[in-house]
Amino acid sequence: MWKLLHKLKDAVIYDADREFYAKVFPDSVAPRDLLRLRKMDHADLPRVLTIENENYEFPWSEGIFKDCFRAINYTNWVCEAPDDSIVGYCIISVMAGEAHIMNISVSPRFQRQGAGRKMLEHLIEYARSRAEKIFLEVRPSNPGAIDLYRKTGFREIGVRKNYYPAKQGREDAIMFELDLVPRL
């Protein structure tokens, strides 16, 4: 049922010009602009879990993702390519004027092509009307993500010691913050 509703929504919001120019003039449209985000549903879990397992030594379990569906303050999305294949996913929690990016993950085959940035920008815009600040944690061993967060305006605000599981025990997390309300 959800798939049908998503397809219907996509048909209504479909950008025929962009799709046409992408086919006729392939270099005229960035691949990132052809990606689209939609709410994640339970049928997406097999592909989401595959991406999760491809990217992490200590991946989230299916149960954790199901908990994200049940939590009223969590919103989950998948990022799709024009052929409807899922290339990534993202999860955000919003509560009490604060947003927290819980997870952004891109299939290894689609990394460094703009999907991560597209999802991050989507989460920022989603949170903008719901929160004053947005937070996230990242492994120091993930320089690509750190660079993306800094380029997007996030600033480092601290370190959570021994936050992530790692092969050699635990790894710290760098904490980042982005103000969503313009300062006067």
PDB file of C-alpha atoms in Angstrom:
ATOM      1  CA  MET A   1       0.000   0.000   0.000  1.00  0.00           C
ATOM      2  CA  TRP A   2       2.775   2.467   0.956  1.00  0.00           C
ATOM      3  CA  LYS A   3       4.661   1.779  -2.274  1.00  0.00           C
ATOM      4  CA  LEU A   4       1.519   2.600  -4.255  1.00  0.00           C
ATOM      5  CA  LEU A   5       1.006   5.846  -2.354  1.00  0.00           C
ATOM      6  CA  HIS A   6       4.664   6.836  -2.866  1.00  0.00           C
ATOM      7  CA  LYS A   7       4.373   6.114  -6.601  1.00  0.00           C
ATOM      8  CA  LEU A   8       1.205   8.213  -6.786  1.00  0.00           C
ATOM      9  CA  LYS A   9       2.893  11.089  -4.956  1.00  0.00           C
ATOM     10  CA  ASP A  10       5.901  10.849  -7.273  1.00  0.00           C
ATOM     11  CA  ALA A  11       3.597  10.955 -10.309  1.00  0.00           C
ATOM     12  CA  VAL A  12       1.980  14.139  -9.025  1.00  0.00           C
ATOM     13  CA  ILE A  13       5.287  15.800  -8.099  1.00  0.00           C
ATOM     14  CA  TYR A  14       7.180  14.368 -11.081  1.00  0.00           C
ATOM     15  CA  ASP A  15       9.610  16.794 -12.712  1.00  0.00           C
ATOM     16  CA  ALA A  16       9.286  15.804 -16.376  1.00  0.00           C
ATOM     17  CA  ASP A  17      11.610  18.552 -17.626  1.00  0.00           C
ATOM     18  CA  ARG A  18      14.466  17.448 -15.401  1.00  0.00           C
ATOM     19  CA  GLU A  19      13.984  13.796 -16.346  1.00  0.00           C
ATOM     20  CA  PHE A  20      13.779  14.688 -20.050  1.00  0.00           C
ATOM     21  CA  TYR A  21      16.929  16.810 -20.027  1.00  0.00           C
ATOM     22  CA  ALA A  22      18.787  14.170 -18.041  1.00  0.00           C
ATOM     23  CA  LYS A  23      18.023  11.612 -20.775  1.00  0.00           C
ATOM     24  CA  VAL A  24      18.557  13.841 -23.813  1.00  0.00           C
ATOM     25  CA  PHE A  25      21.461  15.895 -22.427  1.00  0.00           C
ATOM     26  CA  PRO A  26      23.048  13.656 -19.766  1.00  0.00           C
ATOM     27  CA  ASP A  27      25.578  16.289 -18.649  1.00  0.00           C
ATOM     28  CA  SER A  28      22.922  18.975 -18.149  1.00  0.00           C
ATOM     29  CA  VAL A  29      21.564  17.589 -14.876  1.00  0.00           C
ATOM     30  CA  ALA A  30      23.709  16.540 -11.943  1.00  0.00           C
ATOM     31  CA  PRO A  31      23.000  12.953 -10.825  1.00  0.00           C
ATOM     32  CA  ARG A  32      22.350  14.333  -7.322  1.00  0.00           C
ATOM     33  CA  ASP A  33      19.419  16.360  -8.688  1.00  0.00           C
ATOM     34  CA  LEU A  34      17.728  13.197  -9.927  1.00  0.00           C
ATOM     35  CA  LEU A  35      17.728  11.620  -6.461  1.00  0.00           C
ATOM     36  CA  ARG A  36      14.537  11.901  -4.441  1.00  0.00           C
ATOM     37  CA  LEU A  37      13.673  11.327  -0.818  1.00  0.00           C
ATOM     38  CA  ARG A  38      10.565   9.670   0.500  1.00  0.00           C
ATOM     39  CA  LYS A  39       9.469   8.358   3.866  1.00  0.00           C
ATOM     40  CA  MET A  40      10.897   4.943   4.675  1.00  0.00           C
ATOM     41  CA  ASP A  41       8.469   2.070   5.169  1.00  0.00           C
ATOM     42  CA  HIS A  42       8.861  -1.474   6.466  1.00  0.00           C
ATOM     43  CA  ALA A  43       9.211  -2.880   2.941  1.00  0.00           C
ATOM     44  CA  ASP A  44      12.440  -0.843   2.589  1.00  0.00           C
ATOM     45  CA  LEU A  45      14.141  -2.588   5.515  1.00  0.00           C
ATOM     46  CA  PRO A  46      15.917  -5.347   3.534  1.00  0.00           C
ATOM     47  CA  ARG A  47      17.721  -2.795   1.327  1.00  0.00           C
ATOM     48  CA  VAL A  48      18.325  -0.417   4.256  1.00  0.00           C
ATOM     49  CA  LEU A  49      19.833  -3.261   6.285  1.00  0.00           C
ATOM     50  CA  THR A  50      22.057  -4.211   3.348  1.00  0.00           C
ATOM     51  CA  ILE A  51      23.411  -0.654   3.173  1.00  0.00           C
ATOM     52  CA  GLU A  52      23.829  -0.571   6.954  1.00  0.00           C
ATOM     53  CA  ASN A  53      25.805  -3.830   6.908  1.00  0.00           C
ATOM     54  CA  GLU A  54      27.947  -2.704   3.963  1.00  0.00           C
ATOM     55  CA  ASN A  55      28.985   0.470   5.776  1.00  0.00           C
ATOM     56  CA  TYR A  56      29.461  -0.448   9.423  1.00  0.00           C
ATOM     57  CA  GLU A  57      31.422  -2.995  11.398  1.00  0.00           C
ATOM     58  CA  PHE A  58      28.837  -2.651  14.149  1.00  0.00           C
ATOM     59  CA  PRO A  59      25.587  -2.098  12.237  1.00  0.00           C
ATOM     60  CA  TRP A  60      22.192  -1.303  13.654  1.00  0.00           C
ATOM     61  CA  SER A  61      19.958  -4.352  13.924  1.00  0.00           C
ATOM     62  CA  GLU A  62      16.574  -4.719  12.264  1.00  0.00           C
ATOM     63  CA  GLY A  63      15.064  -4.225  15.725  1.00  0.00           C
ATOM     64  CA  ILE A  64      16.659  -0.796  16.061  1.00  0.00           C
ATOM     65  CA  PHE A  65      15.193   0.291  12.725  1.00  0.00           C
ATOM     66  CA  LYS A  66      11.779  -1.035  13.772  1.00  0.00           C
ATOM     67  CA  ASP A  67      12.089   0.983  17.002  1.00  0.00           C
ATOM     68  CA  CYS A  68      12.714   4.067  14.836  1.00  0.00           C
ATOM     69  CA  PHE A  69       9.387   3.433  13.085  1.00  0.00           C
ATOM     70  CA  ARG A  70       7.592   3.179  16.436  1.00  0.00           C
ATOM     71  CA  ALA A  71       9.108   6.283  18.060  1.00  0.00           C
ATOM     72  CA  ILE A  72       6.779   9.236  17.568  1.00  0.00           C
ATOM     73  CA  ASN A  73       9.628  11.758  17.449  1.00  0.00           C
ATOM     74  CA  TYR A  74      11.646   9.888  14.766  1.00  0.00           C
ATOM     75  CA  THR A  75      11.246  10.402  11.030  1.00  0.00           C
ATOM     76  CA  ASN A  76      12.904   8.025   8.574  1.00  0.00           C
ATOM     77  CA  TRP A  77      13.611   8.530   4.859  1.00  0.00           C
ATOM     78  CA  VAL A  78      15.150   6.640   2.002  1.00  0.00           C
ATOM     79  CA  CYS A  79      16.971   8.239  -0.910  1.00  0.00           C
ATOM     80  CA  GLU A  80      16.073   6.765  -4.302  1.00  0.00           C
ATOM     81  CA  ALA A  81      17.751   6.885  -7.700  1.00  0.00           C
ATOM     82  CA  PRO A  82      15.585   7.476 -10.807  1.00  0.00           C
ATOM     83  CA  ASP A  83      15.208   3.693 -11.221  1.00  0.00           C
ATOM     84  CA  ASP A  84      13.595   3.516  -7.720  1.00  0.00           C
ATOM     85  CA  SER A  85      16.601   1.743  -6.207  1.00  0.00           C
ATOM     86  CA  ILE A  86      17.398   2.813  -2.661  1.00  0.00           C
ATOM     87  CA  VAL A  87      20.864   4.376  -2.502  1.00  0.00           C
ATOM     88  CA  GLY A  88      20.758   5.612   1.096  1.00  0.00           C
ATOM     89  CA  TYR A  89      18.673   6.439   4.115  1.00  0.00           C
ATOM     90  CA  CYS A  90      18.523   8.960   6.933  1.00  0.00           C
ATOM     91  CA  ILE A  91      16.829   9.192  10.314  1.00  0.00           C
ATOM     92  CA  ILE A  92      16.179  12.222  12.488  1.00  0.00           C
ATOM     93  CA  SER A  93      14.691  12.735  15.931  1.00  0.00           C
ATOM     94  CA  VAL A  94      12.969  16.025  16.746  1.00  0.00           C
ATOM     95  CA  MET A  95      11.760  16.890  20.229  1.00  0.00           C
ATOM     96  CA  ALA A  96      11.642  19.848  22.595  1.00  0.00           C
ATOM     97  CA  GLY A  97      13.048  22.319  20.066  1.00  0.00           C
ATOM     98  CA  GLU A  98      16.067  20.173  19.210  1.00  0.00           C
ATOM     99  CA  ALA A  99      16.757  17.888  16.278  1.00  0.00           C
ATOM    100  CA  HIS A 100      19.244  15.045  16.333  1.00  0.00           C
ATOM    101  CA  ILE A 101      20.465  13.306  13.196  1.00  0.00           C
ATOM    102  CA  MET A 102      20.569   9.661  14.195  1.00  0.00           C
ATOM    103  CA  ASN A 103      21.898   8.130  10.991  1.00  0.00           C
ATOM    104  CA  ILE A 104      22.808   9.028   7.415  1.00  0.00           C
ATOM    105  CA  SER A 105      24.126   6.213   5.279  1.00  0.00           C
ATOM    106  CA  VAL A 106      24.825   5.879   1.557  1.00  0.00           C
ATOM    107  CA  SER A 107      25.446   2.647  -0.336  1.00  0.00           C
ATOM    108  CA  PRO A 108      29.184   2.318  -1.063  1.00  0.00           C
ATOM    109  CA  ARG A 109      28.392   2.254  -4.811  1.00  0.00           C
ATOM    110  CA  PHE A 110      26.799   5.716  -4.575  1.00  0.00           C
ATOM    111  CA  GLN A 111      29.151   7.479  -2.162  1.00  0.00           C
ATOM    112  CA  ARG A 112      30.810  10.729  -3.228  1.00  0.00           C
ATOM    113  CA  GLN A 113      27.993  11.433  -5.703  1.00  0.00           C
ATOM    114  CA  GLY A 114      25.912  13.856  -3.642  1.00  0.00           C
ATOM    115  CA  ALA A 115      23.406  11.518  -1.971  1.00  0.00           C
ATOM    116  CA  GLY A 116      24.778  12.158   1.527  1.00  0.00           C
ATOM    117  CA  ARG A 117      24.696  15.937   1.005  1.00  0.00           C
ATOM    118  CA  LYS A 118      21.163  15.744  -0.417  1.00  0.00           C
ATOM    119  CA  MET A 119      19.933  13.809   2.613  1.00  0.00           C
ATOM    120  CA  LEU A 120      21.738  16.126   5.049  1.00  0.00           C
ATOM    121  CA  GLU A 121      20.236  19.218   3.398  1.00  0.00           C
ATOM    122  CA  HIS A 122      16.814  17.554   3.476  1.00  0.00           C
ATOM    123  CA  LEU A 123      17.117  16.843   7.210  1.00  0.00           C
ATOM    124  CA  ILE A 124      18.203  20.427   7.892  1.00  0.00           C
ATOM    125  CA  GLU A 125      15.201  21.809   6.011  1.00  0.00           C
ATOM    126  CA  TYR A 126      12.858  19.347   7.711  1.00  0.00           C
ATOM    127  CA  ALA A 127      14.152  20.388  11.145  1.00  0.00           C
ATOM    128  CA  ARG A 128      14.246  24.143  10.428  1.00  0.00           C
ATOM    129  CA  SER A 129      10.554  24.708  11.225  1.00  0.00           C
ATOM    130  CA  ARG A 130      10.576  22.259  14.140  1.00  0.00           C
ATOM    131  CA  ALA A 131      13.765  22.983  16.071  1.00  0.00           C
ATOM    132  CA  GLU A 132      16.236  25.702  16.956  1.00  0.00           C
ATOM    133  CA  LYS A 133      19.334  23.508  16.754  1.00  0.00           C
ATOM    134  CA  ILE A 134      20.332  20.290  15.086  1.00  0.00           C
ATOM    135  CA  PHE A 135      22.954  17.926  16.514  1.00  0.00           C
ATOM    136  CA  LEU A 136      24.857  14.871  15.332  1.00  0.00           C
ATOM    137  CA  GLU A 137      27.786  12.664  16.273  1.00  0.00           C
ATOM    138  CA  VAL A 138      30.423  11.285  13.919  1.00  0.00           C
ATOM    139  CA  ARG A 139      33.413   8.993  14.241  1.00  0.00           C
ATOM    140  CA  PRO A 140      36.795  10.777  14.009  1.00  0.00           C
ATOM    141  CA  SER A 141      37.725   7.966  11.590  1.00  0.00           C
ATOM    142  CA  ASN A 142      35.129   9.280   9.074  1.00  0.00           C
ATOM    143  CA  PRO A 143      36.867  12.332   7.531  1.00  0.00           C
ATOM    144  CA  GLY A 144      34.494  12.482   4.529  1.00  0.00           C
ATOM    145  CA  ALA A 145      31.461  12.951   6.770  1.00  0.00           C
ATOM    146  CA  ILE A 146      33.309  15.446   8.993  1.00  0.00           C
ATOM    147  CA  ASP A 147      34.210  17.514   5.921  1.00  0.00           C
ATOM    148  CA  LEU A 148      30.590  17.422   4.684  1.00  0.00           C
ATOM    149  CA  TYR A 149      29.247  18.563   8.057  1.00  0.00           C
ATOM    150  CA  ARG A 150      31.723  21.440   8.281  1.00  0.00           C
ATOM    151  CA  LYS A 151      30.988  22.553   4.704  1.00  0.00           C
ATOM    152  CA  THR A 152      27.271  22.510   5.534  1.00  0.00           C
ATOM    153  CA  GLY A 153      27.788  24.881   8.460  1.00  0.00           C
ATOM    154  CA  PHE A 154      27.977  22.510  11.427  1.00  0.00           C
ATOM    155  CA  ARG A 155      30.471  23.389  14.118  1.00  0.00           C
ATOM    156  CA  GLU A 156      32.263  21.065  16.498  1.00  0.00           C
ATOM    157  CA  ILE A 157      31.030  21.423  20.075  1.00  0.00           C
ATOM    158  CA  GLY A 158      32.659  18.556  21.927  1.00  0.00           C
ATOM    159  CA  VAL A 159      33.619  14.923  22.157  1.00  0.00           C
ATOM    160  CA  ARG A 160      31.719  11.971  23.575  1.00  0.00           C
ATOM    161  CA  LYS A 161      34.345   9.627  24.962  1.00  0.00           C
ATOM    162  CA  ASN A 162      34.083   5.938  24.055  1.00  0.00           C
ATOM    163  CA  TYR A 163      30.786   6.485  22.245  1.00  0.00           C
ATOM    164  CA  TYR A 164      31.062   3.988  19.364  1.00  0.00           C
ATOM    165  CA  PRO A 165      31.998   0.302  19.461  1.00  0.00           C
ATOM    166  CA  ALA A 166      35.252  -0.397  17.594  1.00  0.00           C
ATOM    167  CA  LYS A 167      37.538  -3.327  16.844  1.00  0.00           C
ATOM    168  CA  GLN A 168      39.929  -2.207  19.557  1.00  0.00           C
ATOM    169  CA  GLY A 169      37.319  -1.389  22.208  1.00  0.00           C
ATOM    170  CA  ARG A 170      35.568   1.948  21.758  1.00  0.00           C
ATOM    171  CA  GLU A 171      35.917   5.059  19.580  1.00  0.00           C
ATOM    172  CA  ASP A 172      35.089   8.634  20.568  1.00  0.00           C
ATOM    173  CA  ALA A 173      32.414  10.662  18.791  1.00  0.00           C
ATOM    174  CA  ILE A 174      32.847  14.231  17.635  1.00  0.00           C
ATOM    175  CA  MET A 175      29.711  16.225  18.435  1.00  0.00           C
ATOM    176  CA  PHE A 176      28.475  18.806  15.928  1.00  0.00           C
ATOM    177  CA  GLU A 177      25.776  21.459  16.112  1.00  0.00           C
ATOM    178  CA  LEU A 178      24.030  23.698  13.604  1.00  0.00           C
ATOM    179  CA  ASP A 179      21.907  26.692  14.583  1.00  0.00           C
ATOM    180  CA  LEU A 180      18.637  26.641  12.646  1.00  0.00           C
ATOM    181  CA  VAL A 181      17.397  30.011  13.884  1.00  0.00           C
ATOM    182  CA  PRO A 182      19.229  32.993  12.378  1.00  0.00           C
ATOM    183  CA  ARG A 183      21.130  35.020  14.945  1.00  0.00           C
ATOM    184  CA  LEU A 184      20.256  38.711  15.147  1.00  0.00           C
TER     185      LEU A 184
END
